[in-house]
Amino acid sequence: MTTIQDFTTQYGLVGKIDAFGYLDWLKANPEAPRKHGKVVLVTADTPLKASRGEGKTTTTIALIDALNKRGIDAAAVLRQPSMGITAAGSKGGASGGGKASLTHPEIIDWGLTGEMAAIAAAQNLLVSFAEKAVDEGRIDTVLVPRVSEVPSRSLRSIAVDYGKGNVAEKVVLTPTSELMQIVCLSRSMDEIGRRVAAMIAGTKDGKPVTFGEFVDLWRITGILGDAVKPAVTETVNGSPVYVHGGPFANVSIGIPTLVSVEMACALHDVVIVEAGYGADAGAQKWLDIAAREFGAQWPAAAIVVTRASTWRDDPELAWRYPFHVQRLENFDIPTFPLVNLWEGEDDQVEALRATAKELEFRDPIIGNLFRDGGDALAPQLDGFVAALDSAQSAPQFHSRKGMNLLEKVRWIAQNAYGVPSERVLLKPGFTDSLAEAAALCKGVGVSLDDLAVVAVKSPATMTDNDRAPEGERTVTLKKVEVHAGAGLVHVNLTTSLTTPMPKIV
Amino acid sequence: MTTIQDFTTQYGLVGKIDAFGYLDWLKANPEAPRKHGKVVLVTADTPLKASRGEGKTTTTIALIDALNKRGIDAAAVLRQPSMGITAAGSKGGASGGGKASLTHPEIIDWGLTGEMAAIAAAQNLLVSFAEKAVDEGRIDTVLVPRVSEVPSRSLRSIAVDYGKGNVAEKVVLTPTSELMQIVCLSRSMDEIGRRVAAMIAGTKDGKPVTFGEFVDLWRITGILGDAVKPAVTETVNGSPVYVHGGPFANVSIGIPTLVSVEMACALHDVVIVEAGYGADAGAQKWLDIAAREFGAQWPAAAIVVTRASTWRDDPELAWRYPFHVQRLENFDIPTFPLVNLWEGEDDQVEALRATAKELEFRDPIIGNLFRDGGDALAPQLDGFVAALDSAQSAPQFHSRKGMNLLEKVRWIAQNAYGVPSERVLLKPGFTDSLAEAAALCKGVGVSLDDLAVVAVKSPATMTDNDRAPEGERTVTLKKVEVHAGAGLVHVNLTTSLTTPMPKIV
């Protein structure tokens, strides 16, 4: 009998799965045994600093260990961390820690099997082909950025052909590239090819030109041959973990690949999807982009991770955590607060429970997951499991395709950041940027309003100043960037960096 | 019993071997069964164009198939092709063709298991750390180039921090980076760490500063964890082929990793090492750098590949092929001419044999290797096999360490290009460049004359004008670049491009 093993190949210490092939096989064999797993989002409070995680991955790992311990077939889907950022020390790895660890975190943190590097090479090759198109007079302006796998402050702004052409270019981190978004959102290599063909390479006399007009797509898909295969590994307790797709929900979609989640749902009863940085970034993008516009599953439950210190020690920002929890509950998503204790915080449990009660949260799940792993969670999951059992499978959402872009952004500001439309401000130049984006779309026969909005923002803030009183918080829209191939439009707001190159520490 | 299998892990369709571990184990177990394979160089005539190969890889594959067919345990060691160059269409792949093919050429051509990408990330991360060192005032000038896996004309000269600092930088192709050279020349991860620490990051007030003074080396070696493991695959006829290390003997050393060759010699009786582009590039570097200075094996025999058309159809350049063959014979290396026929050239065999006789070559090996593979060679290898059997194992060479750099270069010009020292010219500025290089070396306690010279040149020419009459050919030295960590010094001559970014086709 055909099983997932027939689609899995060993790559050193991890397996790689032909998810495209497996999902096609399931479609062709509707009678084949399969599960219909429910998706649970593990998201977090808005971190105080991007470099300081709340413990989403640690929680995700402890959670599947705890669920499996309770006899529930649960798996996790993680995004591949950015090796460059990890190696540079700008951010810790994203593979858990202590008792809530993967068997081989070093593989996950240090480049996996070259997925992100292949995507980087393919995106940079597209830029090379765009340059060739300039030489050939097909275009006069290149609109695709180069990517770098490692952070480098000075790459935010570069000039190529320096001393002659002095062509200004920008370099972005690999996970934020349109090609990474295409890999995350596509369900076949054909779809990847179609989306790459629809990418806007640049303009000729102001009119957009797509890569489909001059690039041999096999050169790009050839590079991506292995990168489209999710990796499978496990926790130290043997719970299955799939890793696929880029991070950074602050400056990109930051979701795992759709196929990795769909594959996991066909193999397990509960599939934990990590969505961060905070709920305002990762969860917002899973709900409003992946689920609403790209057919991903609406979550059956959510867990919002925080650290006691994040939740309470900064009174001006303490509003954010309850805001996130309440917001997800408003979508009828049973949402469980989880406090990831650090060493020496065990004595705070009672106080934390009291605070949760005041806030009318569900009973919070509290534990030192680094120290105790899933054992700290298993006994606290009755309510969570009950909520999963009773979760409806019917979608709780509708698409916003066709809604005017500004309306979409205002809806996000109101709903995800708590800022009403009258306090959504347009920075000088935004309107021009919006008009240019609309013109680009028109030029390639796409409606700007049909693209899903990617809010590009700082991971640590939801508004221009989260410390301001609620009635004074604003969101300022800075500029618009079209990713026609991915079907997305970036809108930069708050203190976002369009080409994030974190400090090396 | 411990075997190579205990050091091999499957990575998709290829195996990856912990060569460091295997060679350490052999050292620790001198009684363990092992072979003492002889190295054979497969090199070529100087190609008319870099983009037009003579068929070295095809020959190498056909040759091991033919030897194995004759009952001789032969393996090949290939360099990993540059995926970026292949994907860009600037050059064909380097994995043979027709009946002389690998089982999975696409894996070899399209990034293998991310080796080159990891080296690129590590080299670029070093540049990021160098920038941080500038911020911290440790250095004021960065001397390490960024690397790109894909060719891009406009990256030859870039400015970073554009609009503010406008810091001029250069970008080179990954295979030409110092880090790739270090991976090719090192025999342990410790040695890689030591060599990276000895790399000159930049200067402070004109004085060189090495990476060892401010970089956590584990960040670099962590990235290289899998990249240091040779890949193993096979020909369509089942002959073993190891792939490891970067190409481009015109602008770098262009040799496979030393450990991949040493490992192959412990496992097989005959080890074919591909060394190109032409004998003036690849063979010169294997002999004068790998063997003389880094302890690689002196070849027991050589095969010099040409195409009938390369050999004869350009009378002005016809001197080059016999020159290469004779030069290797002068080192007492039994050297066999091999003519790789193309479709429709079968009728030329007699004429080619006659020409070879006039030139007093050994009997040439002639065949259409694409069409016939090893079958075309097997019956012609008696002389070659006899030469191998009688080859002495005693080294035929001595180191030139300590010889003045200019003397070394003159020796190379005379010996490898046929240009006497009086016609080795110094371009204006060369002497200054040489003095700067010497000062850099002195500043880090290294003698410039102890570094092995890497002649950086066009793959298609040996002299300033190969078409000039012998008595008028010159070699012009342009500049010097120190790679202190690798133990190399680059000397640019003829029409070399220091940052080769081939045309995308």
PDB file of N, CA and C in Angstrom, chain A residues 8-63:
ATOM      1  N   THR A   8       8.952  10.006   0.636  1.00  0.00           N
ATOM      2  CA  THR A   8       9.978  10.547   1.537  1.00  0.00           C
ATOM      3  C   THR A   8      11.351   9.999   1.207  1.00  0.00           C
ATOM      4  N   THR A   9      12.347  10.876   1.179  1.00  0.00           N
ATOM      5  CA  THR A   9      13.735  10.479   0.946  1.00  0.00           C
ATOM      6  C   THR A   9      14.578  11.023   2.080  1.00  0.00           C
ATOM      7  N   GLN A  10      15.554  10.240   2.517  1.00  0.00           N
ATOM      8  CA  GLN A  10      16.424  10.693   3.593  1.00  0.00           C
ATOM      9  C   GLN A  10      17.468  11.663   3.053  1.00  0.00           C
ATOM     10  N   TYR A  11      17.608  12.788   3.714  1.00  0.00           N
ATOM     11  CA  TYR A  11      18.665  13.759   3.397  1.00  0.00           C
ATOM     12  C   TYR A  11      19.472  13.954   4.669  1.00  0.00           C
ATOM     13  N   GLY A  12      20.471  13.135   4.845  1.00  0.00           N
ATOM     14  CA  GLY A  12      21.226  13.232   6.081  1.00  0.00           C
ATOM     15  C   GLY A  12      20.324  12.919   7.259  1.00  0.00           C
ATOM     16  N   LEU A  13      20.241  13.825   8.208  1.00  0.00           N
ATOM     17  CA  LEU A  13      19.503  13.551   9.447  1.00  0.00           C
ATOM     18  C   LEU A  13      18.028  13.922   9.358  1.00  0.00           C
ATOM     19  N   VAL A  14      17.604  14.457   8.231  1.00  0.00           N
ATOM     20  CA  VAL A  14      16.176  14.760   8.070  1.00  0.00           C
ATOM     21  C   VAL A  14      15.627  14.033   6.842  1.00  0.00           C
ATOM     22  N   GLY A  15      14.306  13.863   6.818  1.00  0.00           N
ATOM     23  CA  GLY A  15      13.659  13.335   5.621  1.00  0.00           C
ATOM     24  C   GLY A  15      13.164  14.504   4.792  1.00  0.00           C
ATOM     25  N   LYS A  16      13.074  14.301   3.487  1.00  0.00           N
ATOM     26  CA  LYS A  16      12.484  15.323   2.617  1.00  0.00           C
ATOM     27  C   LYS A  16      11.314  14.661   1.900  1.00  0.00           C
ATOM     28  N   ILE A  17      10.188  15.379   1.883  1.00  0.00           N
ATOM     29  CA  ILE A  17       8.951  14.792   1.363  1.00  0.00           C
ATOM     30  C   ILE A  17       8.502  15.511   0.097  1.00  0.00           C
ATOM     31  N   ASP A  18       8.182  14.712  -0.907  1.00  0.00           N
ATOM     32  CA  ASP A  18       7.611  15.262  -2.134  1.00  0.00           C
ATOM     33  C   ASP A  18       6.137  15.568  -1.861  1.00  0.00           C
ATOM     34  N   ALA A  19       5.902  16.703  -1.224  1.00  0.00           N
ATOM     35  CA  ALA A  19       4.530  17.065  -0.809  1.00  0.00           C
ATOM     36  C   ALA A  19       3.625  17.255  -2.026  1.00  0.00           C
ATOM     37  N   PHE A  20       4.166  17.856  -3.091  1.00  0.00           N
ATOM     38  CA  PHE A  20       3.360  18.022  -4.312  1.00  0.00           C
ATOM     39  C   PHE A  20       2.867  16.648  -4.774  1.00  0.00           C
ATOM     40  N   GLY A  21       3.787  15.715  -4.828  1.00  0.00           N
ATOM     41  CA  GLY A  21       3.439  14.371  -5.323  1.00  0.00           C
ATOM     42  C   GLY A  21       2.438  13.673  -4.407  1.00  0.00           C
ATOM     43  N   TYR A  22       2.649  13.812  -3.092  1.00  0.00           N
ATOM     44  CA  TYR A  22       1.756  13.140  -2.136  1.00  0.00           C
ATOM     45  C   TYR A  22       0.340  13.707  -2.225  1.00  0.00           C
ATOM     46  N   LEU A  23       0.224  15.033  -2.296  1.00  0.00           N
ATOM     47  CA  LEU A  23      -1.110  15.650  -2.348  1.00  0.00           C
ATOM     48  C   LEU A  23      -1.807  15.335  -3.676  1.00  0.00           C
ATOM     49  N   ASP A  24      -1.024  15.270  -4.768  1.00  0.00           N
ATOM     50  CA  ASP A  24      -1.604  14.858  -6.054  1.00  0.00           C
ATOM     51  C   ASP A  24      -2.130  13.424  -5.957  1.00  0.00           C
ATOM     52  N   TRP A  25      -1.311  12.575  -5.301  1.00  0.00           N
ATOM     53  CA  TRP A  25      -1.703  11.170  -5.166  1.00  0.00           C
ATOM     54  C   TRP A  25      -2.988  11.056  -4.349  1.00  0.00           C
ATOM     55  N   LEU A  26      -3.111  11.860  -3.296  1.00  0.00           N
ATOM     56  CA  LEU A  26      -4.344  11.833  -2.489  1.00  0.00           C
ATOM     57  C   LEU A  26      -5.546  12.264  -3.333  1.00  0.00           C
ATOM     58  N   LYS A  27      -5.335  13.308  -4.157  1.00  0.00           N
ATOM     59  CA  LYS A  27      -6.445  13.754  -5.020  1.00  0.00           C
ATOM     60  C   LYS A  27      -6.866  12.632  -5.955  1.00  0.00           C
ATOM     61  N   ALA A  28      -5.856  11.930  -6.499  1.00  0.00           N
ATOM     62  CA  ALA A  28      -6.146  10.867  -7.474  1.00  0.00           C
ATOM     63  C   ALA A  28      -6.697   9.616  -6.787  1.00  0.00           C
ATOM     64  N   ASN A  29      -6.520   9.526  -5.469  1.00  0.00           N
ATOM     65  CA  ASN A  29      -6.991   8.348  -4.732  1.00  0.00           C
ATOM     66  C   ASN A  29      -7.845   8.752  -3.543  1.00  0.00           C
ATOM     67  N   PRO A  30      -9.036   9.260  -3.843  1.00  0.00           N
ATOM     68  CA  PRO A  30      -9.898   9.791  -2.770  1.00  0.00           C
ATOM     69  C   PRO A  30     -10.234   8.746  -1.706  1.00  0.00           C
ATOM     70  N   GLU A  31     -10.112   7.453  -2.086  1.00  0.00           N
ATOM     71  CA  GLU A  31     -10.451   6.405  -1.117  1.00  0.00           C
ATOM     72  C   GLU A  31      -9.270   6.052  -0.223  1.00  0.00           C
ATOM     73  N   ALA A  32      -8.091   6.568  -0.558  1.00  0.00           N
ATOM     74  CA  ALA A  32      -6.906   6.213   0.227  1.00  0.00           C
ATOM     75  C   ALA A  32      -7.081   6.693   1.669  1.00  0.00           C
ATOM     76  N   PRO A  33      -6.559   5.929   2.638  1.00  0.00           N
ATOM     77  CA  PRO A  33      -6.680   6.351   4.036  1.00  0.00           C
ATOM     78  C   PRO A  33      -5.962   7.674   4.257  1.00  0.00           C
ATOM     79  N   ARG A  34      -6.649   8.593   4.893  1.00  0.00           N
ATOM     80  CA  ARG A  34      -6.033   9.890   5.186  1.00  0.00           C
ATOM     81  C   ARG A  34      -6.741  10.481   6.397  1.00  0.00           C
ATOM     82  N   LYS A  35      -6.082  11.401   7.041  1.00  0.00           N
ATOM     83  CA  LYS A  35      -6.714  12.094   8.157  1.00  0.00           C
ATOM     84  C   LYS A  35      -7.185  13.467   7.691  1.00  0.00           C
ATOM     85  N   HIS A  36      -7.950  14.115   8.545  1.00  0.00           N
ATOM     86  CA  HIS A  36      -8.406  15.477   8.274  1.00  0.00           C
ATOM     87  C   HIS A  36      -8.087  16.320   9.508  1.00  0.00           C
ATOM     88  N   GLY A  37      -6.787  16.521   9.686  1.00  0.00           N
ATOM     89  CA  GLY A  37      -6.307  17.185  10.892  1.00  0.00           C
ATOM     90  C   GLY A  37      -6.809  18.608  11.018  1.00  0.00           C
ATOM     91  N   LYS A  38      -6.949  19.031  12.270  1.00  0.00           N
ATOM     92  CA  LYS A  38      -7.349  20.404  12.548  1.00  0.00           C
ATOM     93  C   LYS A  38      -6.107  21.247  12.802  1.00  0.00           C
ATOM     94  N   VAL A  39      -6.132  22.458  12.263  1.00  0.00           N
ATOM     95  CA  VAL A  39      -4.999  23.374  12.426  1.00  0.00           C
ATOM     96  C   VAL A  39      -5.148  24.183  13.706  1.00  0.00           C
ATOM     97  N   VAL A  40      -4.087  24.234  14.495  1.00  0.00           N
ATOM     98  CA  VAL A  40      -4.030  25.093  15.682  1.00  0.00           C
ATOM     99  C   VAL A  40      -2.916  26.097  15.476  1.00  0.00           C
ATOM    100  N   LEU A  41      -3.208  27.369  15.652  1.00  0.00           N
ATOM    101  CA  LEU A  41      -2.167  28.385  15.555  1.00  0.00           C
ATOM    102  C   LEU A  41      -1.492  28.569  16.897  1.00  0.00           C
ATOM    103  N   VAL A  42      -0.169  28.507  16.914  1.00  0.00           N
ATOM    104  CA  VAL A  42       0.573  28.956  18.087  1.00  0.00           C
ATOM    105  C   VAL A  42       1.184  30.298  17.732  1.00  0.00           C
ATOM    106  N   THR A  43       0.645  31.337  18.335  1.00  0.00           N
ATOM    107  CA  THR A  43       1.172  32.659  18.065  1.00  0.00           C
ATOM    108  C   THR A  43       1.584  33.286  19.403  1.00  0.00           C
ATOM    109  N   ALA A  44       1.845  34.566  19.412  1.00  0.00           N
ATOM    110  CA  ALA A  44       2.422  35.141  20.626  1.00  0.00           C
ATOM    111  C   ALA A  44       2.017  36.593  20.815  1.00  0.00           C
ATOM    112  N   ASP A  45       2.340  37.077  22.009  1.00  0.00           N
ATOM    113  CA  ASP A  45       2.227  38.497  22.278  1.00  0.00           C
ATOM    114  C   ASP A  45       3.239  39.221  21.381  1.00  0.00           C
ATOM    115  N   THR A  46       2.990  40.475  21.108  1.00  0.00           N
ATOM    116  CA  THR A  46       3.968  41.262  20.360  1.00  0.00           C
ATOM    117  C   THR A  46       5.243  41.352  21.191  1.00  0.00           C
ATOM    118  N   PRO A  47       6.372  40.902  20.651  1.00  0.00           N
ATOM    119  CA  PRO A  47       7.591  40.894  21.474  1.00  0.00           C
ATOM    120  C   PRO A  47       8.074  42.310  21.753  1.00  0.00           C
ATOM    121  N   LEU A  48       8.777  42.462  22.857  1.00  0.00           N
ATOM    122  CA  LEU A  48       9.326  43.787  23.186  1.00  0.00           C
ATOM    123  C   LEU A  48      10.460  44.127  22.231  1.00  0.00           C
ATOM    124  N   LYS A  49      11.166  43.088  21.785  1.00  0.00           N
ATOM    125  CA  LYS A  49      12.221  43.266  20.780  1.00  0.00           C
ATOM    126  C   LYS A  49      12.135  42.093  19.819  1.00  0.00           C
ATOM    127  N   ALA A  50      12.480  42.349  18.576  1.00  0.00           N
ATOM    128  CA  ALA A  50      12.443  41.273  17.592  1.00  0.00           C
ATOM    129  C   ALA A  50      13.396  40.147  17.993  1.00  0.00           C
ATOM    130  N   SER A  51      14.501  40.537  18.650  1.00  0.00           N
ATOM    131  CA  SER A  51      15.530  39.547  18.962  1.00  0.00           C
ATOM    132  C   SER A  51      15.169  38.719  20.186  1.00  0.00           C
ATOM    133  N   ARG A  52      14.051  39.077  20.835  1.00  0.00           N
ATOM    134  CA  ARG A  52      13.687  38.386  22.068  1.00  0.00           C
ATOM    135  C   ARG A  52      12.381  37.640  21.863  1.00  0.00           C
ATOM    136  N   GLY A  53      12.450  36.336  21.664  1.00  0.00           N
ATOM    137  CA  GLY A  53      11.250  35.550  21.401  1.00  0.00           C
ATOM    138  C   GLY A  53      10.489  35.262  22.679  1.00  0.00           C
ATOM    139  N   GLU A  54       9.196  35.006  22.536  1.00  0.00           N
ATOM    140  CA  GLU A  54       8.368  34.643  23.692  1.00  0.00           C
ATOM    141  C   GLU A  54       8.465  33.149  23.960  1.00  0.00           C
ATOM    142  N   GLY A  55       8.858  32.383  22.932  1.00  0.00           N
ATOM    143  CA  GLY A  55       8.952  30.932  23.105  1.00  0.00           C
ATOM    144  C   GLY A  55       7.932  30.166  22.276  1.00  0.00           C
ATOM    145  N   LYS A  56       7.583  30.684  21.100  1.00  0.00           N
ATOM    146  CA  LYS A  56       6.597  29.998  20.252  1.00  0.00           C
ATOM    147  C   LYS A  56       7.052  28.598  19.862  1.00  0.00           C
ATOM    148  N   THR A  57       8.305  28.500  19.411  1.00  0.00           N
ATOM    149  CA  THR A  57       8.751  27.192  18.939  1.00  0.00           C
ATOM    150  C   THR A  57       8.865  26.228  20.111  1.00  0.00           C
ATOM    151  N   THR A  58       9.389  26.715  21.220  1.00  0.00           N
ATOM    152  CA  THR A  58       9.477  25.877  22.425  1.00  0.00           C
ATOM    153  C   THR A  58       8.080  25.401  22.824  1.00  0.00           C
ATOM    154  N   THR A  59       7.102  26.319  22.780  1.00  0.00           N
ATOM    155  CA  THR A  59       5.726  25.955  23.106  1.00  0.00           C
ATOM    156  C   THR A  59       5.177  24.934  22.127  1.00  0.00           C
ATOM    157  N   THR A  60       5.408  25.175  20.847  1.00  0.00           N
ATOM    158  CA  THR A  60       4.895  24.279  19.808  1.00  0.00           C
ATOM    159  C   THR A  60       5.419  22.866  20.019  1.00  0.00           C
ATOM    160  N   ILE A  61       6.708  22.767  20.317  1.00  0.00           N
ATOM    161  CA  ILE A  61       7.321  21.448  20.511  1.00  0.00           C
ATOM    162  C   ILE A  61       6.778  20.791  21.777  1.00  0.00           C
ATOM    163  N   ALA A  62       6.706  21.558  22.866  1.00  0.00           N
ATOM    164  CA  ALA A  62       6.175  20.996  24.121  1.00  0.00           C
ATOM    165  C   ALA A  62       4.724  20.562  23.924  1.00  0.00           C
ATOM    166  N   LEU A  63       3.982  21.349  23.145  1.00  0.00           N
ATOM    167  CA  LEU A  63       2.559  21.067  22.953  1.00  0.00           C
ATOM    168  C   LEU A  63       2.337  19.751  22.207  1.00  0.00           C
TER     169      LEU A  63
END
